Amino acid sequence: MKQILAALVIALTFLCAAPANASGDSSCYPDWKVKQTDYNGCSSTAVLSPGNDTRVNLLMLLYDRHGSVGPASRYSYDIIERRGEAEPFDWPSFALKLGPSPASEDDGTTGDFPFGTRCMSNMAAGADFIAAVARAKGLTESEKATLTAVRTTLKPECSGDSKAASIAQEALGQVQSTTGRSFAAYLVGAAAFYDGDFATAHAQFMRVDPKASVWLAEAASYMLARTTLNDATLTAFDEYGGISEKGADESRVRTAEAEFGNYLKAYPDGQYAVSAKGLLRRVYWLGNRKDALAAEYAAQFAQGDPAKRNVTFPDLVQEFDIKAMTLLKLEEVKDPVILAVLLLRDMRKPDDPKYADYGTPPVTRAALDAFKPAFTGREALFGYLQAVHAFYVADNPADVLKLIPAAKPTGGYLEYSRLMLRALALDALSDPTARTALTSAVAVAALPHQRGAAELALALHDERAKSTDRVFAADSIIRDPDIREILLRYQAGPSLLRKLAVSGASPREKQTAIYTLLYKNLTRGIYGDFLRDLTLIPAEAKRRAADDYESPLYTDIAIFRWSGSTDFMCPALKTIATNLAARPKDPAGLLCLGEFIRLSGLDPEYYGVTRALDDQPEKNELGGSPSQFAGKRFSRLDAYKAIMADPAAGAGNRAYALYRAVHCYAPAGYNGCDATEVPTAQRKAWFDQLKKQYPATVWAKKLRYYW
């Protein structure tokens, strides 16, 4: 008997292998501002607002309600990396910061464990079964050993391809007692459940005698409902995980709801009651029971005891966003927290008026006010929503001051949002007390990302007031490195950059200041200053390593020690700048400056320095005020055109200018030298001119195509 059992157990083990886990990623470009009126996925702030991710707003309100939100699962897509607490941020980083992940990677929600499948309960269910077998009366020691051995080896794949049930049934053939047959029927049902054979599983669970074991009676009742629910979803999803055209089996969904109801009626505080309530949310979702779904989420969000919820708040918020956020209508929601999140979402409007018709218009103030009765007992929250509407939708900051009187915050995200919104309204009105209000917001920030929001707002204020120097003063309270760096790259003037090149807060800040100063002087034709500022490069500065993907390109200050080129003979960059300082239109100097730009990867289309230093942010974003460096950025194509048109430029220079002008469009026909476009006919004309006027030059011989 032992040999037969061992062979069957080995077969069962190999049939039930674990699947590999999968992951994905995403990318997003944050908007560096506090007044976020539209959603882009990675520009949330610690201020409850329309532009926030709805999950961020909901989690902040839940934090205020309960004082904590528990751990979050480790999300499987990229998180925006920040060196400080600067706004803006994305949902995963906030969820993990407000509800830190469990310390272990093997926490039952990540790694190779199949999170989100019916397999996820196998380990705990197996322990429950084995404990019940050990307690059961009416079982022989041999039967207990057999039942325990078979359950221990049940490690399901949940793919629908295995035949664990038939193997388990054969292994349990020697279990003959009345009690033993009930345990065997349950175990065969469990194996069939994991096989995906839900008809067999349901039939086996029905065979369980409730008198055999108290645990067995409850577990079988729970598994009947769970099996029916899984059966109902067989047609519910397409190959990509979305809802299929056929949808769930409606009759099975109704049966599952009834069976879960029977279980919860019999075992309201049972061992699986929390899980059953969680699965009921799935039943309501699949059955389009929006009223019941909203009520169940509201009840879960109100439940402060983690033991009475089947998921932590961050994961529950994630689930709500997927299952209910787009399903629920305002009039179908009674819970003030959920309603507030939906109303904030419905106040969104695009920053750019030309996209005003891309979706539904923001909710009106009259429509908002109609929901006031739903906020009885939560008047502060509703008053804040009215103030949000005044600021973000009606563009009436004066009304914000009426709706939010000056007061010290008492803690939490709602109170901090009220403080910040009032400060932002004062700033929008150019009130002389605005800076004091923003400074106070920095001082009282206590929760994750609150200080980042306040520092960003204060930095925006100082920039617009043409007081960027205040951000970098010795006593500045704006410490976030990302905020400071953005201002250095886009808005700081020459004198401030020279100062920070020596006294910056960190080596990277010093390097950024030096690079920005030298780059902008050189590419704006301020050659004399460039030559003087070259001395700011430390003697020990080295070129950024080719495999260094951590250090930004705009900290590679040693690049300005360029030693020249041999293709088109050019001297060192210092010599080039010296020549151009004396003769700004010198053809050889312009061509060699172009070579430095080209060979150093500084053309506009290159994703790196040029985007980080030349693509000025929008006016309402940090760094969006006019640059303090006058003049147009150097364009290789403009230089080539000027040399082509200059009869005194010399044949060699003009030939190379024609050659390079044509190559601006290689290899795909897009201009890589600047943002202008030249018709194909003009490119052909340059090509023909080079071939006809300078046929003996190496450039005419090398150029075989035009693009």
XYZ file of C-alpha atoms in Angstrom:
707
model
C 0.000 0.000 0.000
C 2.789 2.421 0.915
C 4.590 1.818 -2.394
C 1.413 2.369 -4.417
C 0.610 5.542 -2.475
C 4.153 6.846 -2.962
C 3.971 6.327 -6.717
C 0.620 8.072 -6.973
C 1.816 10.957 -4.823
C 4.892 11.409 -7.061
C 2.650 11.507 -10.127
C 0.398 14.079 -8.493
C 3.391 16.239 -7.609
C 4.740 16.342 -11.173
C 1.322 17.135 -12.618
C 1.033 20.231 -10.439
C 4.000 22.454 -11.311
C 4.000 26.186 -10.546
C 3.717 28.685 -13.458
C 6.188 31.463 -14.213
C 5.263 34.965 -13.193
C 4.937 37.853 -15.633
C 5.419 41.590 -15.368
C 4.997 44.772 -17.400
C 6.146 48.363 -17.352
C 4.993 51.839 -18.260
C 6.486 55.242 -18.876
C 5.222 58.745 -18.300
C 6.462 62.346 -18.386
C 5.425 64.268 -15.258
C 4.102 67.820 -15.287
C 6.046 69.805 -12.696
C 3.264 71.921 -11.237
C 0.854 71.805 -8.321
C -2.294 72.893 -10.140
C -2.962 69.643 -11.972
C -6.247 70.004 -13.852
C -5.938 66.908 -16.026
C -4.675 63.362 -15.512
C -1.580 61.959 -17.196
C -0.691 58.999 -14.980
C 2.373 60.259 -13.132
C 1.627 63.807 -11.988
C -0.213 63.300 -8.708
C 0.425 65.561 -5.737
C -0.241 65.362 -2.013
C -3.068 67.844 -2.591
C -6.460 66.238 -3.242
C -7.181 67.442 -6.764
C -8.800 66.575 -10.121
C -5.484 65.840 -11.835
C -4.452 63.243 -9.271
C -4.714 59.563 -9.968
C -8.086 58.580 -8.488
C -6.303 55.857 -6.506
C -4.045 58.448 -4.892
C -6.998 60.598 -3.849
C -8.845 57.592 -2.429
C -5.853 56.265 -0.515
C -5.202 59.692 1.020
C -8.806 59.876 2.261
C -8.586 56.335 3.635
C -5.369 57.242 5.435
C -7.142 60.172 7.043
C -10.023 57.923 8.050
C -7.995 55.118 9.618
C -4.573 56.564 10.416
C -2.826 53.866 8.372
C -3.463 51.879 5.225
C -1.385 48.730 5.709
C 1.091 47.139 3.310
C 0.760 47.255 -0.465
C 1.651 44.512 -2.901
C 4.845 44.980 -4.876
C 3.674 46.384 -8.164
C 5.065 44.782 -11.306
C 5.568 47.897 -13.417
C 8.110 50.682 -13.316
C 8.016 53.286 -10.580
C 9.199 56.811 -11.299
C 12.450 57.275 -9.442
C 12.876 60.428 -7.410
C 15.927 61.492 -5.434
C 13.777 63.436 -2.993
C 10.106 63.901 -2.188
C 9.467 66.191 -5.119
C 6.144 66.242 -6.793
C 4.774 64.903 -8.993
C 4.547 61.150 -8.448
C 2.762 58.063 -9.735
C 0.360 55.647 -8.065
C 2.726 52.724 -7.372
C 5.341 54.864 -5.652
C 2.677 56.486 -3.472
C 0.994 53.179 -2.613
C 4.319 51.666 -1.603
C 5.325 54.737 0.392
C 2.035 55.124 2.270
C 1.560 51.375 2.676
C 5.070 49.859 2.609
C 5.472 46.432 1.025
C 6.023 43.366 3.186
C 9.727 42.859 3.822
C 9.781 39.450 2.171
C 9.468 38.933 -1.544
C 7.805 35.595 -0.767
C 4.808 37.173 0.906
C 2.161 35.307 -1.050
C 1.474 38.164 -3.448
C 4.592 38.365 -5.602
C 7.454 36.352 -7.013
C 6.473 33.036 -8.582
C 3.213 32.854 -6.661
C 0.261 33.129 -9.072
C -1.364 36.211 -7.586
C -4.975 36.650 -8.668
C -5.702 32.983 -9.537
C -7.610 30.323 -7.646
C -4.214 28.729 -6.880
C -3.379 31.458 -4.412
C -5.393 29.805 -1.635
C -3.799 26.383 -1.993
C -1.173 26.697 0.725
C -3.468 27.986 3.469
C -6.297 25.646 2.462
C -3.950 22.685 2.607
C -2.906 23.538 6.139
C -6.557 23.876 7.182
C -7.419 20.493 5.661
C -4.494 18.710 7.328
C -5.350 20.256 10.705
C -8.991 19.150 10.328
C -7.897 15.603 9.448
C -5.729 15.478 12.564
C -8.694 16.527 14.746
C -11.295 14.332 13.082
C -12.826 11.364 14.854
C -13.721 8.221 12.969
C -10.521 8.121 10.886
C -7.884 5.399 11.197
C -4.255 6.395 11.474
C -3.673 4.944 8.010
C -6.494 7.057 6.561
C -5.129 10.181 8.219
C -1.704 9.470 6.762
C -3.132 8.926 3.282
C -5.312 12.046 3.353
C -2.439 14.150 4.676
C 0.055 12.824 2.125
C -2.238 13.416 -0.834
C -3.154 16.952 0.297
C 0.483 17.830 0.943
C 1.466 17.003 -2.622
C -1.386 18.975 -4.189
C 0.538 21.902 -5.726
C -1.788 23.120 -8.452
C -0.935 24.738 -11.755
C -4.503 25.952 -12.325
C -4.020 25.761 -16.076
C -6.813 23.314 -16.777
C -4.317 20.835 -18.258
C -3.576 18.665 -15.219
C -5.528 15.633 -14.007
C -4.889 15.896 -10.301
C -8.466 14.873 -9.411
C -8.277 11.442 -11.014
C -4.887 10.738 -9.445
C -6.121 11.935 -6.049
C -9.216 9.732 -6.339
C -7.049 6.683 -7.059
C -4.722 7.532 -4.180
C -7.690 7.810 -1.824
C -9.237 4.503 -2.876
C -8.280 2.819 0.405
C -10.105 5.422 2.528
C -13.319 3.568 3.413
C -14.724 4.971 6.669
C -17.806 7.200 6.522
C -15.852 10.192 7.807
C -12.925 9.330 5.586
C -15.097 9.245 2.468
C -16.317 12.785 3.201
C -12.725 14.006 3.548
C -11.771 12.106 0.386
C -14.713 13.602 -1.526
C -13.643 17.087 -0.421
C -10.040 16.433 -1.418
C -10.999 15.093 -4.850
C -13.243 18.149 -5.228
C -10.340 20.441 -4.332
C -8.099 18.720 -6.897
C -10.819 19.037 -9.551
C -11.271 22.696 -8.609
C -7.596 23.371 -9.214
C -7.783 21.312 -12.422
C -10.517 23.626 -13.660
C -13.073 20.792 -13.749
C -15.722 22.743 -11.877
C -18.622 20.350 -12.554
C -16.743 17.485 -10.895
C -15.590 19.748 -8.068
C -19.135 20.924 -7.335
C -20.440 17.333 -7.349
C -17.703 16.220 -4.949
C -18.312 19.075 -2.513
C -22.015 18.168 -2.525
C -21.062 14.629 -1.402
C -19.464 15.920 1.784
C -21.444 14.928 4.881
C -21.638 18.034 7.113
C -21.738 15.741 10.166
C -18.304 14.346 9.402
C -16.432 17.445 10.565
C -17.307 20.999 11.627
C -14.491 22.368 9.465
C -15.434 20.159 6.544
C -19.038 21.370 6.618
C -18.010 25.023 6.508
C -15.244 24.538 3.949
C -17.505 22.559 1.594
C -20.209 25.258 1.792
C -17.642 27.933 0.976
C -16.070 25.915 -1.846
C -19.448 25.227 -3.450
C -19.914 28.972 -3.946
C -16.326 29.509 -4.993
C -16.510 26.711 -7.555
C -19.708 28.097 -9.061
C -18.141 31.544 -9.329
C -15.083 30.175 -11.126
C -17.357 28.202 -13.435
C -19.307 31.377 -14.210
C -16.150 33.184 -15.289
C -15.022 30.597 -17.861
C -16.516 32.691 -20.658
C -16.095 36.076 -18.945
C -12.618 37.058 -20.107
C -10.808 37.270 -23.397
C -7.203 36.230 -24.059
C -5.938 39.618 -22.867
C -7.799 39.536 -19.539
C -10.552 41.942 -20.563
C -14.269 41.242 -20.491
C -15.220 39.083 -23.469
C -18.176 39.707 -25.745
C -20.012 36.727 -24.259
C -19.385 37.761 -20.669
C -19.991 35.690 -17.553
C -22.665 32.998 -17.328
C -25.479 35.007 -15.751
C -27.298 32.009 -14.267
C -24.097 30.732 -12.654
C -23.371 34.209 -11.304
C -26.812 34.279 -9.665
C -26.250 30.783 -8.261
C -22.871 31.800 -6.873
C -24.425 34.821 -5.168
C -27.043 32.568 -3.559
C -24.421 30.048 -2.419
C -22.223 32.736 -0.925
C -25.328 34.081 0.781
C -26.050 30.632 2.223
C -22.509 30.333 3.489
C -22.484 33.775 5.127
C -25.898 33.149 6.678
C -24.679 29.908 8.224
C -21.217 31.214 9.104
C -21.391 35.037 9.470
C -18.106 35.015 11.409
C -16.737 31.886 9.810
C -13.178 31.084 8.915
C -13.797 32.069 5.282
C -16.331 34.841 5.801
C -13.873 37.609 4.933
C -12.840 35.828 1.756
C -16.483 35.150 0.848
C -17.320 38.831 1.127
C -14.353 39.636 -1.082
C -15.541 37.146 -3.691
C -19.034 38.609 -3.481
C -17.540 41.838 -4.866
C -16.510 39.817 -7.894
C -20.025 38.387 -8.140
C -21.551 41.862 -8.036
C -19.079 43.104 -10.649
C -19.700 40.222 -13.029
C -23.446 40.540 -12.496
C -23.383 44.321 -13.045
C -24.898 44.788 -9.570
C -23.625 48.348 -9.237
C -25.668 49.224 -6.149
C -24.489 46.172 -4.231
C -20.932 46.649 -5.503
C -20.784 50.264 -4.324
C -22.210 49.322 -0.934
C -19.736 46.484 -0.473
C -16.745 48.696 -1.346
C -18.045 51.375 1.013
C -18.307 48.791 3.784
C -14.769 47.592 3.097
C -13.375 51.115 3.043
C -15.053 51.774 6.398
C -13.574 48.630 7.936
C -10.581 49.600 10.004
C -9.695 46.091 11.194
C -7.377 44.503 8.584
C -8.430 41.046 9.765
C -11.963 41.744 8.550
C -10.827 42.656 5.046
C -9.423 40.150 2.572
C -6.982 42.740 1.117
C -5.075 45.754 2.393
C -6.305 49.240 1.547
C -3.785 49.915 -1.276
C -4.756 46.665 -2.967
C -8.447 47.293 -2.323
C -8.095 50.738 -3.889
C -6.390 49.166 -6.909
C -9.223 46.654 -7.206
C -11.867 49.361 -6.866
C -10.226 51.419 -9.584
C -10.277 48.484 -11.996
C -13.672 47.041 -11.129
C -15.853 49.988 -10.173
C -14.375 53.387 -10.967
C -15.646 53.564 -14.536
C -18.752 51.522 -13.772
C -20.312 53.688 -11.078
C -22.287 56.838 -11.744
C -22.433 59.683 -9.253
C -26.101 59.185 -8.465
C -25.485 55.501 -7.659
C -22.997 56.245 -4.873
C -23.968 57.030 -1.283
C -20.611 56.816 0.483
C -19.086 60.324 0.838
C -15.479 59.150 0.405
C -16.163 57.295 -2.843
C -18.390 60.132 -4.011
C -15.659 62.685 -3.298
C -13.164 60.734 -5.409
C -15.628 60.496 -8.302
C -16.456 64.204 -8.085
C -12.767 65.148 -8.098
C -12.310 63.029 -11.203
C -15.288 64.689 -12.858
C -13.767 68.146 -12.318
C -10.913 67.399 -14.728
C -10.362 69.630 -17.711
C -7.484 69.793 -20.202
C -4.749 72.373 -19.746
C -4.797 73.142 -23.450
C -8.138 74.651 -24.596
C -7.803 73.043 -28.020
C -8.460 69.687 -26.338
C -11.559 70.908 -24.522
C -13.841 68.620 -26.496
C -11.862 65.411 -25.945
C -14.254 64.269 -23.234
C -17.156 65.306 -21.072
C -17.016 68.835 -19.636
C -16.264 69.249 -15.919
C -19.136 68.884 -13.485
C -20.908 72.192 -12.872
C -21.071 73.909 -9.502
C -24.838 73.424 -9.403
C -24.453 69.698 -10.041
C -21.788 69.512 -7.336
C -23.944 71.351 -4.797
C -26.773 68.880 -5.401
C -24.691 66.212 -3.648
C -24.399 68.190 -0.410
C -26.882 65.967 1.514
C -24.662 62.944 0.864
C -21.895 64.643 2.885
C -23.850 65.043 6.115
C -21.261 64.604 8.847
C -18.474 65.232 6.316
C -19.086 68.930 5.767
C -15.369 69.792 5.711
C -14.825 67.373 2.846
C -17.722 68.806 0.871
C -16.584 72.374 1.511
C -13.187 71.402 0.174
C -14.780 69.987 -2.982
C -16.538 73.315 -3.513
C -13.215 75.118 -3.113
C -11.571 72.722 -5.579
C -14.280 73.522 -8.102
C -13.740 77.252 -7.592
C -9.986 76.934 -8.128
C -9.620 74.218 -10.771
C -12.827 74.566 -12.784
C -14.189 78.096 -12.290
C -10.722 79.730 -12.040
C -12.029 81.811 -9.149
C -9.318 81.801 -6.452
C -11.093 84.569 -4.511
C -13.964 82.144 -3.856
C -11.486 79.655 -2.398
C -10.591 82.122 0.355
C -14.271 82.364 1.305
C -14.739 78.612 1.369
C -11.519 77.827 3.272
C -10.879 80.226 6.172
C -7.341 80.580 7.474
C -6.638 77.893 10.078
C -3.856 75.671 11.343
C -4.045 72.130 9.932
C -4.855 69.394 12.426
C -3.195 66.631 10.449
C -4.081 64.378 7.560
C -4.238 64.843 3.824
C -7.584 66.643 3.707
C -6.505 69.291 6.197
C -3.190 69.718 4.434
C -4.974 69.987 1.094
C -7.161 72.756 2.527
C -4.047 74.610 3.732
C -2.306 74.208 0.376
C -5.338 75.150 -1.704
C -5.764 78.364 0.253
C -2.052 79.164 -0.208
C -2.315 78.454 -3.942
C -5.343 80.724 -4.181
C -3.440 83.534 -2.447
C -0.584 82.990 -4.890
C -2.939 83.090 -7.877
C -4.289 86.427 -6.596
C -0.735 87.804 -6.145
C -1.572 88.346 -2.498
C 1.468 89.645 -0.538
C 0.923 86.951 2.108
C 1.127 84.108 -0.411
C 4.799 83.327 0.136
C 4.337 83.220 3.902
C 1.431 80.825 3.456
C 3.489 78.556 1.193
C 6.439 78.677 3.582
C 4.122 77.645 6.424
C 2.892 74.722 4.338
C 6.468 73.495 3.991
C 7.019 73.810 7.725
C 3.979 71.764 8.793
C 4.306 69.007 6.170
C 4.434 65.649 7.952
C 3.056 62.910 5.686
C 4.617 61.440 2.536
C 4.882 63.889 -0.379
C 3.339 66.821 1.510
C 6.639 68.658 1.784
C 7.349 67.961 -1.873
C 4.076 69.597 -2.884
C 4.747 72.650 -0.746
C 8.358 73.010 -1.924
C 7.241 72.798 -5.543
C 4.573 75.449 -4.995
C 7.065 77.719 -3.236
C 9.660 77.225 -5.984
C 7.048 78.085 -8.628
C 6.162 81.227 -6.679
C 9.793 82.364 -6.424
C 10.455 81.638 -10.090
C 7.424 83.642 -11.235
C 8.480 86.461 -8.901
C 11.904 86.460 -10.623
C 13.467 85.453 -7.310
C 14.994 82.113 -8.252
C 18.063 83.048 -6.217
C 15.931 82.564 -3.089
C 15.597 78.871 -3.874
C 19.371 78.501 -3.690
C 20.049 80.807 -0.752
C 21.953 79.344 2.181
C 18.835 79.435 4.372
C 16.461 78.130 1.681
C 13.878 75.600 2.834
C 13.608 74.205 -0.704
C 15.890 71.219 -0.430
C 14.476 68.826 -2.985
C 17.235 68.060 -5.524
C 14.846 67.535 -8.462
C 13.190 70.925 -7.970
C 16.533 72.683 -7.684
C 17.938 70.916 -10.721
C 14.990 71.817 -12.951
C 15.459 75.483 -12.105
C 19.186 75.227 -12.818
C 18.639 73.641 -16.216
C 15.920 75.963 -17.460
C 15.696 79.174 -15.494
C 18.889 80.062 -13.631
C 20.917 82.923 -15.081
C 24.708 83.080 -15.604
C 25.579 84.678 -12.271
C 23.586 82.125 -10.247
C 25.064 79.241 -12.223
C 28.595 80.533 -11.634
C 27.889 80.782 -7.927
C 26.453 77.249 -7.694
C 29.272 75.849 -9.804
C 31.377 76.446 -6.697
C 28.894 76.298 -3.809
C 26.223 73.894 -5.019
C 24.488 71.686 -2.469
C 25.964 68.479 -3.960
C 28.562 67.392 -6.534
C 25.771 66.729 -9.023
C 24.292 70.191 -8.483
C 27.709 71.749 -9.109
C 28.185 69.692 -12.275
C 24.714 70.603 -13.519
C 25.432 74.294 -12.946
C 28.766 74.121 -14.790
C 27.363 72.133 -17.705
C 24.301 74.370 -18.102
C 26.425 77.516 -18.011
C 28.964 76.275 -20.561
C 26.391 74.659 -22.832
C 24.131 77.698 -23.016
C 27.001 80.154 -23.452
C 28.436 78.073 -26.283
C 25.166 77.328 -28.085
C 23.912 80.933 -27.777
C 27.072 82.448 -29.213
C 28.349 83.931 -25.924
C 31.857 82.741 -26.671
C 33.778 85.141 -24.425
C 31.866 84.022 -21.325
C 32.266 80.409 -22.382
C 36.042 80.789 -22.490
C 36.136 82.455 -19.074
C 33.836 79.841 -17.528
C 35.891 76.892 -18.798
C 38.067 77.399 -15.726
C 35.147 76.196 -13.569
C 35.693 72.619 -14.738
C 37.703 70.867 -11.983
C 41.041 69.431 -13.069
C 39.935 65.947 -11.962
C 36.754 65.947 -14.092
C 36.505 62.892 -16.337
C 34.223 61.975 -19.225
C 31.070 60.056 -18.390
C 31.635 56.346 -18.966
C 29.816 54.833 -21.930
C 28.107 52.303 -19.650
C 27.102 54.890 -17.034
C 23.333 55.001 -17.290
C 22.778 56.629 -13.900
C 24.536 59.978 -14.332
C 22.578 62.411 -16.550
C 24.322 63.625 -19.693
C 24.088 67.200 -18.448
C 26.572 66.427 -15.666
C 29.273 65.325 -18.133
C 31.244 68.569 -17.812
C 34.483 67.122 -19.217
C 32.811 67.052 -22.634
C 33.819 70.710 -23.049
C 37.464 69.668 -23.136
C 36.820 68.289 -26.622
C 40.115 67.892 -28.442
C 38.853 68.266 -31.998
C 38.137 65.964 -34.968
C 40.108 64.425 -37.820
C 37.320 63.747 -40.358
C 36.831 67.451 -41.015
C 39.971 68.849 -39.438
C 38.984 70.809 -36.329
C 41.059 72.100 -33.419
C 40.120 71.826 -29.731
C 36.826 73.367 -28.633
C 38.631 76.097 -26.702
C 40.378 77.182 -29.916
C 37.110 77.051 -31.857
C 35.421 79.313 -29.289
C 38.397 81.685 -29.330
C 38.166 82.031 -33.107
C 34.396 82.547 -33.014
C 34.712 85.134 -30.232
C 36.893 87.169 -32.614
C 34.950 86.325 -35.815
C 31.394 85.042 -35.023
C 30.683 84.237 -38.695
C 33.975 82.461 -39.370
C 33.034 79.541 -41.693
C 35.614 77.110 -40.331
C 34.662 78.015 -36.761
C 30.945 77.444 -37.410
C 31.609 74.139 -39.162
C 33.815 72.957 -36.306
C 31.269 74.047 -33.694
C 28.820 71.946 -35.690
C 31.228 69.017 -35.522
C 31.398 69.310 -31.750
C 27.594 69.353 -31.568
C 27.238 66.433 -33.985
C 29.941 64.187 -32.586
C 28.955 64.872 -28.974
C 25.323 63.883 -29.555
C 23.946 67.364 -28.861
C 21.608 67.686 -31.824
C 17.989 68.529 -30.952
C 16.576 65.104 -31.753
C 19.005 63.397 -29.407
C 17.214 62.207 -26.251
C 19.464 63.629 -23.574
C 21.109 66.992 -23.073
C 19.222 69.007 -25.657
C 15.854 67.908 -24.350
C 16.918 68.495 -20.765
C 18.328 71.989 -21.412
C 16.597 73.398 -24.494
C 13.004 72.139 -24.384
C 11.639 74.866 -22.151
C 8.737 73.625 -19.981
C 5.227 74.993 -20.392
C 4.574 78.390 -18.833
C 2.594 76.908 -15.944
C 5.297 74.377 -15.040
C 8.456 74.703 -12.993
C 11.192 76.213 -15.145
C 8.671 77.553 -17.648
C 9.459 81.259 -17.309
C 11.646 82.811 -20.048
C 15.270 81.715 -20.173
C 17.817 84.196 -18.862
C 20.162 83.350 -21.730
C 19.475 85.573 -24.714
C 19.785 84.455 -28.304
C 18.717 81.538 -30.431
C 20.269 78.118 -29.927
C 22.986 77.246 -32.444
C 21.656 75.329 -35.441
C 23.990 73.278 -37.588
C 21.666 73.583 -40.576
C 21.491 77.380 -40.244
C 25.291 77.472 -40.135
C 25.510 75.300 -43.254
C 23.050 77.525 -45.103
C 25.017 80.654 -44.159
C 28.262 79.119 -45.391
C 26.640 77.956 -48.656
C 25.495 81.528 -49.267
C 28.880 83.079 -48.469
C 31.059 83.322 -51.629
C 34.088 84.070 -49.469
C 33.678 80.923 -47.354
C 36.034 78.909 -49.544
C 35.382 75.891 -51.718
C 36.320 73.328 -49.070
C 34.068 74.860 -46.430
C 31.139 75.285 -48.818
C 31.482 71.700 -50.047
C 31.444 70.356 -46.483
C 28.455 72.562 -45.621
C 26.512 71.109 -48.573
C 27.539 67.576 -47.615
C 26.454 68.019 -44.001
C 23.223 69.860 -44.895
C 22.109 66.896 -46.972
C 23.142 64.535 -44.159
C 20.917 66.393 -41.699
C 18.105 64.332 -43.208
C 19.868 60.965 -43.173
C 18.796 58.251 -42.951
C 15.005 58.599 -42.672
C 14.292 62.003 -44.225
C 13.774 63.771 -40.884
C 15.826 66.794 -39.899
C 18.230 65.916 -37.113
C 20.033 69.273 -37.114
C 17.224 71.561 -35.936
C 13.436 71.828 -35.842
C 12.949 73.245 -39.349
C 11.985 71.321 -42.459
C 13.462 71.625 -45.953
C 11.601 70.238 -48.989
C 13.031 67.210 -50.752
C 13.551 69.339 -53.868
C 15.887 71.649 -51.934
C 17.858 68.687 -50.597
C 18.217 67.413 -54.143
C 19.410 70.853 -55.212
C 22.125 70.787 -52.526
C 23.143 67.325 -53.650
C 23.335 68.411 -57.291
C 25.222 71.597 -56.388
C 27.865 69.621 -54.502
C 28.296 67.173 -57.365
C 28.487 69.876 -60.066
C 30.454 72.660 -58.351
C 32.841 70.625 -56.176
C 33.157 67.216 -57.916
C 36.794 66.737 -56.952
C 36.230 67.111 -53.197
C 36.140 64.082 -50.925
C 32.655 65.173 -49.825
C 31.224 65.057 -53.348
C 32.738 61.626 -53.840
C 31.423 60.288 -50.523
C 27.852 61.537 -50.912
C 25.857 58.962 -52.882
C 22.261 59.803 -51.889
C 20.032 62.579 -50.681
C 17.174 61.977 -48.290
